[in-house]
mmCIF file of C-alpha atoms and ligand atoms in Angstrom:
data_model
loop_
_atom_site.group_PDB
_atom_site.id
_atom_site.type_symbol
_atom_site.label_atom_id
_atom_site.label_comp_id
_atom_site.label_asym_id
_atom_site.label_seq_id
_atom_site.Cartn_x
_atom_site.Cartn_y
_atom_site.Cartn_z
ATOM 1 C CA UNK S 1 12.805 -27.294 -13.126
ATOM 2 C CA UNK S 2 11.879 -23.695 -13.300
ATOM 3 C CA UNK S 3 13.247 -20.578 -10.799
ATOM 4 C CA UNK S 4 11.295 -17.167 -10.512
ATOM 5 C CA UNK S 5 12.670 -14.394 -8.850
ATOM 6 C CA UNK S 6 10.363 -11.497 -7.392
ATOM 7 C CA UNK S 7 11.384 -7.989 -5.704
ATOM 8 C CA UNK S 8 10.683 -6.848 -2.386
ATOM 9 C CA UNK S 9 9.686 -3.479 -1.756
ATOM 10 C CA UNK S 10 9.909 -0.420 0.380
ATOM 11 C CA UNK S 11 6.950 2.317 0.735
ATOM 12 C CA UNK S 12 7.915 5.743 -0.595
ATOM 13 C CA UNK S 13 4.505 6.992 0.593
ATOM 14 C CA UNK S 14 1.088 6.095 1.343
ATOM 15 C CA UNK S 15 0.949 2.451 3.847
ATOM 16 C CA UNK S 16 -2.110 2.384 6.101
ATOM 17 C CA UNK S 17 -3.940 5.288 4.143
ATOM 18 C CA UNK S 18 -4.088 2.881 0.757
ATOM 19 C CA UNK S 19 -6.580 0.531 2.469
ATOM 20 C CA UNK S 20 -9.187 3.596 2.890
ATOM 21 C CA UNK S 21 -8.911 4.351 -0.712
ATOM 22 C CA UNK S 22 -5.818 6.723 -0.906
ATOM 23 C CA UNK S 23 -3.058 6.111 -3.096
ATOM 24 C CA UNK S 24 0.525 4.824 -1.953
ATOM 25 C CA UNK S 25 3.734 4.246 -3.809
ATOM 26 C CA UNK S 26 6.110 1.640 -3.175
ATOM 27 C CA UNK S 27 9.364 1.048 -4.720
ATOM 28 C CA UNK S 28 10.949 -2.393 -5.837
ATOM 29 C CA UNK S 29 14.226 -2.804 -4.318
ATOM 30 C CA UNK S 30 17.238 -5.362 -4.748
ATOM 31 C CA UNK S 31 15.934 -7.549 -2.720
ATOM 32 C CA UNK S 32 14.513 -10.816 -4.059
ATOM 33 C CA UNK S 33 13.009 -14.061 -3.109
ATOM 34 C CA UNK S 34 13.907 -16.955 -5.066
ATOM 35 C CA UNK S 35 11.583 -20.378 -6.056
ATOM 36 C CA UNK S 36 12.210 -22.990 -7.974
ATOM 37 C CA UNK S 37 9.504 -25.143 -8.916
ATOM 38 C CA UNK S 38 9.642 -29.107 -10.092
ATOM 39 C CA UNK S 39 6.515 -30.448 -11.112
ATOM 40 C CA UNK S 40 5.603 -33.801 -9.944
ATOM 41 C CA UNK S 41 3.971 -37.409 -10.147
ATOM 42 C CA UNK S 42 1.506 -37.246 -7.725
ATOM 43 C CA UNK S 43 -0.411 -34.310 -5.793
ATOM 44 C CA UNK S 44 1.819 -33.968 -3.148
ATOM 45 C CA UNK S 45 3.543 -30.097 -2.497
ATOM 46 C CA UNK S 46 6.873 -30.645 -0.624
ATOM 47 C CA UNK S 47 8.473 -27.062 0.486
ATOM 48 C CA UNK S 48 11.967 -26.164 1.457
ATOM 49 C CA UNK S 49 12.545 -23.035 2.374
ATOM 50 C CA UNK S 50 15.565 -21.349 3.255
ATOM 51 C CA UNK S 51 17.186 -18.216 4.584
ATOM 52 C CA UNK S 52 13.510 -16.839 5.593
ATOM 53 C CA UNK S 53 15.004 -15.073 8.592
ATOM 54 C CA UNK S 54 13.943 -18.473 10.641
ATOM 55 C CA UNK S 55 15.583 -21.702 10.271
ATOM 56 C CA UNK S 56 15.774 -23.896 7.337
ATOM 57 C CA UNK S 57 12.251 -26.364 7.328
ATOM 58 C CA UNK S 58 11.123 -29.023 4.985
ATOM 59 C CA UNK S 59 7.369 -29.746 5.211
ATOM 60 C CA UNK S 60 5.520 -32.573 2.564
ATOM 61 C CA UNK S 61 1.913 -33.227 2.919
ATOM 62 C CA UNK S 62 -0.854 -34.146 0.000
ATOM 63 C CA UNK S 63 -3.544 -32.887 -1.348
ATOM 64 C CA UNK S 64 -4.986 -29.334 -0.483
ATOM 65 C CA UNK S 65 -3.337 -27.340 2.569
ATOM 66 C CA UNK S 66 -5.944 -28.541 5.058
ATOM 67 C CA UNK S 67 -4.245 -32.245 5.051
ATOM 68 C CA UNK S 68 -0.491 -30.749 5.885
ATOM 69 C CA UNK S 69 0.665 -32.348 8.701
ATOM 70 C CA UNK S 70 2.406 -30.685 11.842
ATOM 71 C CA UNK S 71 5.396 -29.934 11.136
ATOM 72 C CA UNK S 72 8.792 -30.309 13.631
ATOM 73 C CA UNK S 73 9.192 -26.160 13.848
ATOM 74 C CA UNK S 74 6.999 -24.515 16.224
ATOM 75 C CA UNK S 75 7.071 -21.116 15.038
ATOM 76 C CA UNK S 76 4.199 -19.086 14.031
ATOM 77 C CA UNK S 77 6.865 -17.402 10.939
ATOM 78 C CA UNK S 78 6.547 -21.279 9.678
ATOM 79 C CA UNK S 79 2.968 -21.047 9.457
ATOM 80 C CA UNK S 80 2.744 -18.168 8.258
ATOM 81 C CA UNK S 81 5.159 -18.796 5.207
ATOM 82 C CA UNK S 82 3.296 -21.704 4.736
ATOM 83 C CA UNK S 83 0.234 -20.348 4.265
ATOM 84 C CA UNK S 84 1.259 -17.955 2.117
ATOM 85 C CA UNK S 85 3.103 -20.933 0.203
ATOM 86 C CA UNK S 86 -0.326 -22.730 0.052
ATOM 87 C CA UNK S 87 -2.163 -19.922 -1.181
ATOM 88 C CA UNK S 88 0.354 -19.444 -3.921
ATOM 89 C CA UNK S 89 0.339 -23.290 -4.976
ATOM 90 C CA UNK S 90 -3.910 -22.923 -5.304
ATOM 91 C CA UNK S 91 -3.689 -19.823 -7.816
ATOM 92 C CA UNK S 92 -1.364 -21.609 -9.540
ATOM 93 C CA UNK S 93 -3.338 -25.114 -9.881
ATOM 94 C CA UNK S 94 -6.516 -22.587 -10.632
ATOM 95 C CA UNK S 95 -4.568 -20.659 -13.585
ATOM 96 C CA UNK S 96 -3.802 -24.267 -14.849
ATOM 97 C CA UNK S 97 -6.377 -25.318 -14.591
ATOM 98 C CA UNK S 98 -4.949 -28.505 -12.839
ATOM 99 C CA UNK S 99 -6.796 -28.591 -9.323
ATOM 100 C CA UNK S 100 -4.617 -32.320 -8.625
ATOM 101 C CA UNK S 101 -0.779 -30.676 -9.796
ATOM 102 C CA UNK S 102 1.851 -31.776 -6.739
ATOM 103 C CA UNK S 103 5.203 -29.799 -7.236
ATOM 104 C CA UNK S 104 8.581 -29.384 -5.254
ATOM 105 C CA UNK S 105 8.713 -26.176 -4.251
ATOM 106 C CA UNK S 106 12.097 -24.231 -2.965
ATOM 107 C CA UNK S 107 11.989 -21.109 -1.389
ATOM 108 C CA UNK S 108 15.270 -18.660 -0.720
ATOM 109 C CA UNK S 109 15.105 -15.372 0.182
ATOM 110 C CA UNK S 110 17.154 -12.751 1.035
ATOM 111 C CA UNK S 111 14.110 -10.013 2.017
ATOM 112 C CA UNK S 112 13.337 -10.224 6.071
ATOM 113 C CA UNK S 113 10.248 -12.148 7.309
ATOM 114 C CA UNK S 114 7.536 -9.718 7.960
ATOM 115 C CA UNK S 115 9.378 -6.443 8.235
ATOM 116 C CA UNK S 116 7.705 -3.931 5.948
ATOM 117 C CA UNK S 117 9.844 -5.072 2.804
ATOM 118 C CA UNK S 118 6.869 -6.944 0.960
ATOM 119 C CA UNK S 119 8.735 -10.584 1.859
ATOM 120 C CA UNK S 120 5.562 -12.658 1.361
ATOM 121 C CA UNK S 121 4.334 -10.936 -1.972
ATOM 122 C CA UNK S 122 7.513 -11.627 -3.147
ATOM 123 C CA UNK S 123 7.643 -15.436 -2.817
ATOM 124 C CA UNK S 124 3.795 -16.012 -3.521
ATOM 125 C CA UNK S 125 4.933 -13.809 -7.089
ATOM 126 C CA UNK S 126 7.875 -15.803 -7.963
ATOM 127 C CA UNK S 127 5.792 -19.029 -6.526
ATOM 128 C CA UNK S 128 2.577 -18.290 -9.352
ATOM 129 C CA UNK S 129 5.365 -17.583 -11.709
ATOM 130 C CA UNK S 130 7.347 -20.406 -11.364
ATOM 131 C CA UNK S 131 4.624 -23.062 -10.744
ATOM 132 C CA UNK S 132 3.071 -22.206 -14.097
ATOM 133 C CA UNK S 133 5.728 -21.491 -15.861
ATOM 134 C CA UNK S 134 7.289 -25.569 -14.689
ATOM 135 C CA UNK S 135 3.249 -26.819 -16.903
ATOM 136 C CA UNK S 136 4.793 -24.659 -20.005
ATOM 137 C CA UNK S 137 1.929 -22.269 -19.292
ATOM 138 C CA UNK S 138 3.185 -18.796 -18.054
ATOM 139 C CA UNK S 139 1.146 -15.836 -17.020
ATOM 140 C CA UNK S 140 1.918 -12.216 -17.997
ATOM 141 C CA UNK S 141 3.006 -10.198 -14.579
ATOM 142 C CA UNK S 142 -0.446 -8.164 -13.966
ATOM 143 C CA UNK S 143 -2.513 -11.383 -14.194
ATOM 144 C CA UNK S 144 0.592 -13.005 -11.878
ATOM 145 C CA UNK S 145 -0.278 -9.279 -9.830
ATOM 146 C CA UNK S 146 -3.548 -9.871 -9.629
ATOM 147 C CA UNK S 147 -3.524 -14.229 -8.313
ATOM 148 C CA UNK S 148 -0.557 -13.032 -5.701
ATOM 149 C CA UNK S 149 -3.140 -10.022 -4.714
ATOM 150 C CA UNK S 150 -5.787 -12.956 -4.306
ATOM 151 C CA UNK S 151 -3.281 -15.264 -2.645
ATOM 152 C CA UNK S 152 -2.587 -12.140 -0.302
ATOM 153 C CA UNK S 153 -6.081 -11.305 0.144
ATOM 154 C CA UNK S 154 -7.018 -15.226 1.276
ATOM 155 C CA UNK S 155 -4.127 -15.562 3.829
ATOM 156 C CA UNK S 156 -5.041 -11.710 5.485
ATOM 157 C CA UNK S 157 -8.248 -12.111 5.346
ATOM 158 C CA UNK S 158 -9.469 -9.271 3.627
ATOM 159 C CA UNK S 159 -6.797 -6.928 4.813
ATOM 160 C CA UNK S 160 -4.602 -6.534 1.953
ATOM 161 C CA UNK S 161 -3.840 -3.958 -0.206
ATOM 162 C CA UNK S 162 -2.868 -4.518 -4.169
ATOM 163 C CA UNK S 163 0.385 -2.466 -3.441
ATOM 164 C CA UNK S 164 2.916 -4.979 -2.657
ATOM 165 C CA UNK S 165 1.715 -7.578 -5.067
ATOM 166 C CA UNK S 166 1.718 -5.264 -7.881
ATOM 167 C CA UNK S 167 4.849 -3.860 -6.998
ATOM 168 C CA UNK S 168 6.857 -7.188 -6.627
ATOM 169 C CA UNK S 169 5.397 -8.288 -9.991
ATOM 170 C CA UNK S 170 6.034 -5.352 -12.236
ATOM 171 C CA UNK S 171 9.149 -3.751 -10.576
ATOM 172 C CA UNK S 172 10.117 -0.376 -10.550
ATOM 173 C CA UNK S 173 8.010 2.427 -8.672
ATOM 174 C CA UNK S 174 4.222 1.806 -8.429
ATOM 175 C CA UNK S 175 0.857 3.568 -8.043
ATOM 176 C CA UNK S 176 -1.908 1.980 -6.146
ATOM 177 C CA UNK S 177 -5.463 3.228 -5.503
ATOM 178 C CA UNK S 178 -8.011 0.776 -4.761
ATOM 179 C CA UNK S 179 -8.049 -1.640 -7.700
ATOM 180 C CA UNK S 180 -6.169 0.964 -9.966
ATOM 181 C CA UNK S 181 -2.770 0.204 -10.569
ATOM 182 C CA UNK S 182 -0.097 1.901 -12.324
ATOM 183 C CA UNK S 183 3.738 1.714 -12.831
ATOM 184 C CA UNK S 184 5.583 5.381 -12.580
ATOM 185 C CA UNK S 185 8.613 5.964 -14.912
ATOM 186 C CA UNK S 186 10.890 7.421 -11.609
ATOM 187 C CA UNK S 187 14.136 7.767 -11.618
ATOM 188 C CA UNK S 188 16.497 5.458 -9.495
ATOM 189 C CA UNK S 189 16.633 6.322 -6.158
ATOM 190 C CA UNK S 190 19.442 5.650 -3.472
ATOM 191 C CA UNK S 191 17.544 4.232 -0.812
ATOM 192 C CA UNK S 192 19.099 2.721 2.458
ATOM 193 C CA UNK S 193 17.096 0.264 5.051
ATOM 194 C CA UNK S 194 17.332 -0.029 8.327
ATOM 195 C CA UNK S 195 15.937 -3.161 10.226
ATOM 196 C CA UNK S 196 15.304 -3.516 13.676
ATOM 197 C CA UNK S 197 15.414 -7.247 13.748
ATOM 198 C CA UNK S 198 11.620 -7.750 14.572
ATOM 199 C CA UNK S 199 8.325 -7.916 12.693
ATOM 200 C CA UNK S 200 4.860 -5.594 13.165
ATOM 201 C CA UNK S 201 1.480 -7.556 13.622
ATOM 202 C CA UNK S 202 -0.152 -6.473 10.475
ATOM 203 C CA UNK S 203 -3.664 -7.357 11.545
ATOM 204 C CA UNK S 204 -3.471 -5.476 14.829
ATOM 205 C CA UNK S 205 -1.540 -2.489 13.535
ATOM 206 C CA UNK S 206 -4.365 -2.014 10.460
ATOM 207 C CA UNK S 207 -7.162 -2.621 13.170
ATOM 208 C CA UNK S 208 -5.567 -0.089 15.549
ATOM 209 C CA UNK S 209 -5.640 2.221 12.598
ATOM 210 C CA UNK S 210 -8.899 1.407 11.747
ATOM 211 C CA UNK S 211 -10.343 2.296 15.018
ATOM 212 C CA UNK S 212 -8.953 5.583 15.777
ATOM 213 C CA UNK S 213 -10.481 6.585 12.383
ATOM 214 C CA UNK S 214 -13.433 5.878 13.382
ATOM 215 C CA UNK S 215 -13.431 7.193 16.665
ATOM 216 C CA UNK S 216 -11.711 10.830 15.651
ATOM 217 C CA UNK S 217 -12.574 12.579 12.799
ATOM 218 C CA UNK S 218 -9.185 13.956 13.219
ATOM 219 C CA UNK S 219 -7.663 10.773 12.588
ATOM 220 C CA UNK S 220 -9.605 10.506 9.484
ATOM 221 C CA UNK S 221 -8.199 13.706 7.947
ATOM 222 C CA UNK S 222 -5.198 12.563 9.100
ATOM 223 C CA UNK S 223 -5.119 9.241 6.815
ATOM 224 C CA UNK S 224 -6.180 12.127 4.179
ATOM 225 C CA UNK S 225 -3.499 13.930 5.093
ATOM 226 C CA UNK S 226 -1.409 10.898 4.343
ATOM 227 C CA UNK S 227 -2.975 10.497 0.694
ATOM 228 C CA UNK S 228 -2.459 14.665 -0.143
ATOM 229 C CA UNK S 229 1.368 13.699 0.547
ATOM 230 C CA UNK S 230 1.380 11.345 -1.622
ATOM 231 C CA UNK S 231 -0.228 12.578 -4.397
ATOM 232 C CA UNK S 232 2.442 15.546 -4.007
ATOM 233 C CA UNK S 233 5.535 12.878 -3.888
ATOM 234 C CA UNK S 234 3.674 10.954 -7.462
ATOM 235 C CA UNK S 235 3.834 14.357 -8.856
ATOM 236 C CA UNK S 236 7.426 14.635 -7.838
ATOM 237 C CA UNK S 237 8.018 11.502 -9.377
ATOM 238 C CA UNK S 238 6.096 11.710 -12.638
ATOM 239 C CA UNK S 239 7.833 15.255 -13.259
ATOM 240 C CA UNK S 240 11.198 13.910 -13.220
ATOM 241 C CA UNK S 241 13.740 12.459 -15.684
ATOM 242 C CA UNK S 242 13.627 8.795 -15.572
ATOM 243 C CA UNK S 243 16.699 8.329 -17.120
ATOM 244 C CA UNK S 244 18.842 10.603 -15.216
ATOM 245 C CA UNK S 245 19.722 10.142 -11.461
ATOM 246 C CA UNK S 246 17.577 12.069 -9.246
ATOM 247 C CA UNK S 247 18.474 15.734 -8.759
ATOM 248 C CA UNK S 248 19.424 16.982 -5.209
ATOM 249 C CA UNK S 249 16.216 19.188 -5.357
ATOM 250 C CA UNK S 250 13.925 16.200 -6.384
ATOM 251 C CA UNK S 251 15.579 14.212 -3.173
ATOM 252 C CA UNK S 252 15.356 16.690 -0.757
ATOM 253 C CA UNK S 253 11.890 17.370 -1.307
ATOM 254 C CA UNK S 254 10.973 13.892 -1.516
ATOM 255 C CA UNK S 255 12.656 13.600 1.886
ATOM 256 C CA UNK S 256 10.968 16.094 3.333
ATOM 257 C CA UNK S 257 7.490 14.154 2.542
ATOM 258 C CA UNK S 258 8.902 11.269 3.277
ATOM 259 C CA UNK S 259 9.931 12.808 7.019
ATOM 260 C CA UNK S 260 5.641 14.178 6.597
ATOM 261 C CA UNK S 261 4.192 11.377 5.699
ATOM 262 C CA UNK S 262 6.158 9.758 9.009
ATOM 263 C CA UNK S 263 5.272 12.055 11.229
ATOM 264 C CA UNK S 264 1.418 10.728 10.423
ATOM 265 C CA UNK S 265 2.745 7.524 11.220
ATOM 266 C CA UNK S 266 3.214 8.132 14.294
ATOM 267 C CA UNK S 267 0.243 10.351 14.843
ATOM 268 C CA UNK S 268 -1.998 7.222 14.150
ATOM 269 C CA UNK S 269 0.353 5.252 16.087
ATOM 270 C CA UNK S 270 2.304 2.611 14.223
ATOM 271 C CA UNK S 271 5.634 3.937 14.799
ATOM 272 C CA UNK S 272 7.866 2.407 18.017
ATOM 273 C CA UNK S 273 10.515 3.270 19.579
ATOM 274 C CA UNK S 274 13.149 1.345 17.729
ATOM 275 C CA UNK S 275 11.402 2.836 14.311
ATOM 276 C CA UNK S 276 11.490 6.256 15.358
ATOM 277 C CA UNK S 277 15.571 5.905 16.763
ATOM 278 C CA UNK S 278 16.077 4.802 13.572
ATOM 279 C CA UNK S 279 14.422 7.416 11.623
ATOM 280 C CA UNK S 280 16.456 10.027 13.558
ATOM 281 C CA UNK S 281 19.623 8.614 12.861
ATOM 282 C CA UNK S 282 18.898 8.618 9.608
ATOM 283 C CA UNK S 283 18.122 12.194 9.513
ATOM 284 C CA UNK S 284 21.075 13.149 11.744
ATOM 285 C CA UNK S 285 23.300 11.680 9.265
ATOM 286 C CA UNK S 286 21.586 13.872 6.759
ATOM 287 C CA UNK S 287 19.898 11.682 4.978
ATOM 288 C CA UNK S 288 17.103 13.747 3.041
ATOM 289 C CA UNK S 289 14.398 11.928 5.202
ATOM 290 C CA UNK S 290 13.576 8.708 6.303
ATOM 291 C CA UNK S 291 9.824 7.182 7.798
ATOM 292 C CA UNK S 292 9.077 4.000 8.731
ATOM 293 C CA UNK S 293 7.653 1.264 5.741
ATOM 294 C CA UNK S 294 5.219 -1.570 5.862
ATOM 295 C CA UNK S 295 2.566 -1.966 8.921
ATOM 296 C CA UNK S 296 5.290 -0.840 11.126
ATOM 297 C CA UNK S 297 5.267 -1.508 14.917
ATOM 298 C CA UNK S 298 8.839 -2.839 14.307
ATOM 299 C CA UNK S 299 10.577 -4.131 10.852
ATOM 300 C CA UNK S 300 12.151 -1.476 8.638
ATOM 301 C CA UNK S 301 12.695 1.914 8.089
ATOM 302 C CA UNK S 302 13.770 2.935 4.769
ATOM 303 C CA UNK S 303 15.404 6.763 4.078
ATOM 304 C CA UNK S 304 17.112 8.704 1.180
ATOM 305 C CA UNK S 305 20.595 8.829 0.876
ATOM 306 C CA UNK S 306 23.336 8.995 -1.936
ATOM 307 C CA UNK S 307 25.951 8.782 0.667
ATOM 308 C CA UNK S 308 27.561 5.970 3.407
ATOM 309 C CA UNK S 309 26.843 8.345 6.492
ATOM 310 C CA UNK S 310 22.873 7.184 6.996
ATOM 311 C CA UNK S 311 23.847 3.559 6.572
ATOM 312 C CA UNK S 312 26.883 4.019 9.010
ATOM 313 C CA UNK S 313 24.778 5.723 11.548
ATOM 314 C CA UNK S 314 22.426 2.861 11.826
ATOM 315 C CA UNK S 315 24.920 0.526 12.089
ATOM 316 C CA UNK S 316 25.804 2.276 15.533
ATOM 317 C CA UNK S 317 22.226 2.933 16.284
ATOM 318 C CA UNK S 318 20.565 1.005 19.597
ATOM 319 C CA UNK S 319 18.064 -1.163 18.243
ATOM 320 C CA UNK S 320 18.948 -1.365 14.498
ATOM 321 C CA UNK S 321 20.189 -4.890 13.265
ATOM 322 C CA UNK S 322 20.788 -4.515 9.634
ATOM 323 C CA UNK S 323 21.695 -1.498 7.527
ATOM 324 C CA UNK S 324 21.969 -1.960 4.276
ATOM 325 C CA UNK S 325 21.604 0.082 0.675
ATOM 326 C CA UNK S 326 18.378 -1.292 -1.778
ATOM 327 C CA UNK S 327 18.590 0.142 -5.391
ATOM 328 C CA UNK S 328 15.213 0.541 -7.276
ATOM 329 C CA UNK S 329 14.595 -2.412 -9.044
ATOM 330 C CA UNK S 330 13.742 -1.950 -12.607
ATOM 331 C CA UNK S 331 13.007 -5.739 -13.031
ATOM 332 C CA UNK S 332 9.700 -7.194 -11.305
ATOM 333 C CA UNK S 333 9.355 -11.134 -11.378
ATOM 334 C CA UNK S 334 11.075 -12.985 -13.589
ATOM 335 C CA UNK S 335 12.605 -16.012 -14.638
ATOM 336 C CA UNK S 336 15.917 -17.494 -13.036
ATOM 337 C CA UNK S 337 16.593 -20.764 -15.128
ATOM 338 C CA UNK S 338 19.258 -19.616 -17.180
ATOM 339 C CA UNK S 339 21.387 -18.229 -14.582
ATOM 340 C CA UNK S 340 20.616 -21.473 -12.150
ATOM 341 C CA UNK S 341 21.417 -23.393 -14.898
ATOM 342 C CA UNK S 342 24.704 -21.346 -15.394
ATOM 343 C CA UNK S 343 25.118 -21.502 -11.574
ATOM 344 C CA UNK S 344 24.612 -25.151 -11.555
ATOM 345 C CA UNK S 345 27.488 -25.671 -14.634
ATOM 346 C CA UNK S 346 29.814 -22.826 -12.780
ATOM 347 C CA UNK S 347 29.762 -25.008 -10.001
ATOM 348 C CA UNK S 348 30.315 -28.569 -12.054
ATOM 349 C CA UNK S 349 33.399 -27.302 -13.883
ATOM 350 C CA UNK S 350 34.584 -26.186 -10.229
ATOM 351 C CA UNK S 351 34.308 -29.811 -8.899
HETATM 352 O O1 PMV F 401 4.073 -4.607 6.267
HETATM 353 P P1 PMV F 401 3.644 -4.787 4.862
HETATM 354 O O2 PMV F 401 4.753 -4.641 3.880
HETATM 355 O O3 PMV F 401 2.825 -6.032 4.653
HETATM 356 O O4 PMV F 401 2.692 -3.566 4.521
HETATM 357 C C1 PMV F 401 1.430 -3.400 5.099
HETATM 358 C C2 PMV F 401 0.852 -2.164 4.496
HETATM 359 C C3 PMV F 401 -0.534 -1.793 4.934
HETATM 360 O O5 PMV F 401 -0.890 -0.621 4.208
HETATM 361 C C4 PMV F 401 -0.558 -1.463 6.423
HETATM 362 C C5 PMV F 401 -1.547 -2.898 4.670
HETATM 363 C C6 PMV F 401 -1.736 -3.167 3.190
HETATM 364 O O6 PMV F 401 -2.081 -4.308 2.836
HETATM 365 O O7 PMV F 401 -1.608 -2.246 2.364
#
């Protein structure tokens, strides 16, 4: 048996405006989906998932995705976790070079479904990682970067960026342009997410974005706009001391891009309303900024903050259902067995 973990992420800068060719940066945070793989006889994939922000399912079926039966759980979050699941399972059996390879496949996560936090990069990540790692055969994190990018790019059809991927595989605080991918040596910053409870349509938000561009040229400087901020937040970043904590000057200009590159946002119109009360109570409780992360339309907002005040203010704000800190997280994917394993004798001696 073999468990990967994988980081989700927030967006310090740049979502939308990296699939027209401008950079972003998103930020690993403490937030991780867990797999654990078992190889097995036959070329059956069984899946259990758990803790996806949807009920527990269990789902068997043989052979490539297409034969998976219907499953008991009529929710479209099902399907789409499954596909992503699927997707994962195929770069795996291609890196094995082992198109037949059935495993049992467990899936925990504590990163919400959909909400701007990078939940599905993170399990297809840990799922590569895992899967290949259960044939004795593991891949170095930018090769597992670049299958989960192609696992990504399958499910979306086309409309996926490398960002989240990358970012969930190598940890830390990223750089994407196009297919250029970097990690940035940043210091730790104190982040704090709020969630609204609901998810943003990806497809729709990224077409909606897609066509005002077109239509406006104003729209299209304004997705420029959105890649000038964050090429002045990367600078930011690079210029600091990684190894101390960030200074008050480096966070409250930060915040003030990050409050910039939100304002955007909302110009191209994939804030809502529960975002945007959410971003203000962040900055009411003086955080150093806050904007909205992922595809938005609903999901997450993530904001700067050393203190409690921005993730007490959420809790009391209409509309938010989780507040919580997320630390950087140095770590990308990695492997789990030895603490499962320790879990696993923990929990013997207990009995
Ligand atoms: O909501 P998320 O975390 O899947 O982020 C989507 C970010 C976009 O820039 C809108 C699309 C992409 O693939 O980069």
């Amino acid at each position: 048996m073999t468990v990967s973990s994988a980081p989700g992420k927030v967006y310090l800068f740049g979502e939308h405006a990296v699939v027209y060719g401008e950079p972003a940066v998103p930020c690993a945070i403490e937030r991780r989906a867990t797999v654990t793989v078992e190889p097995r006889e036959d070329d059956h994939v069984r899946v259990e998932a758990e803790d996806l922000s949807i009920d527990g399912f269990t789902v068997e079926y043989s052979g490539d995705a297409g034969g998976r039966p219907d499953v008991d759980v009529p929710t479209p979050l099902v399907d789409a976790a499954m596909g992503y699941i699927d997707a994962a399972v195929d770069q795996a059996r291609d890196a094995l070079g082992m198109p037949d390879a059935g495993f049992d496949i467990t899936v925990e996560s504590d990163i919400p479904l959909g909400a701007g936090l990078g939940s599905s990069a993170a399990v297809v990540v840990a799922g590569i990682d895992a899967a290949t790692r259960a044939h004795g055969d593991p891949l170095d994190p930018r090769e597992i970067a670049d299958r989960a990018f192609r696992a990504e790019y399958e499910v979306q059809d086309g409309q996926a960026s490398r960002a989240d991927t990358f970012c969930s595989a190598m940890g830390g605080a990223v750089r994407v342009e196009g297919d250029d991918c970097r990690t940035i040596d940043a210091p730790n910053l104190p982040f704090v997410v709020g969630f609204d409870g609901g998810a943003g349509e990806t497809g729709e938000l990224v077409a909606g974005v897609r066509a005002l561009r077109e239509r406006y040229g104003f729209a299209a400087r304004t997705v420029e706009t959105v890649g000038d901020v964050v090429r002045e937040g990367e600078r930011l970043l690079t210029d600091a001391d990684p190894d101390e904590d960030a200074s008050d000057d480096l966070l409250s200009e930060l915040g003030r891009l990050m409050n910039f590159n939100h304002g955007l946002l909302e110009a191209l119109g994939v804030s809502s309303r529960s975002l945007d009360n959410m971003v203000w109570a962040a900055r009411m409780a003086d955080a150093y900024g806050a904007k909205l992360t992922g595809a938005g339309g609903g999901g997450c907002i993530v904001a700067l903050d050393p203190t409690a005040e921005t993730e007490t203010a959420l809790r009391f704000t209409p509309g938010c259902e989780d507040a919580f800190r997320a630390e950087l997280a140095d770590e990308g994917v990695r492997a789990e067995d030895d603490r499962a394993a320790r879990r696993r004798e923990d929990e013997g001696e207990e009995r």
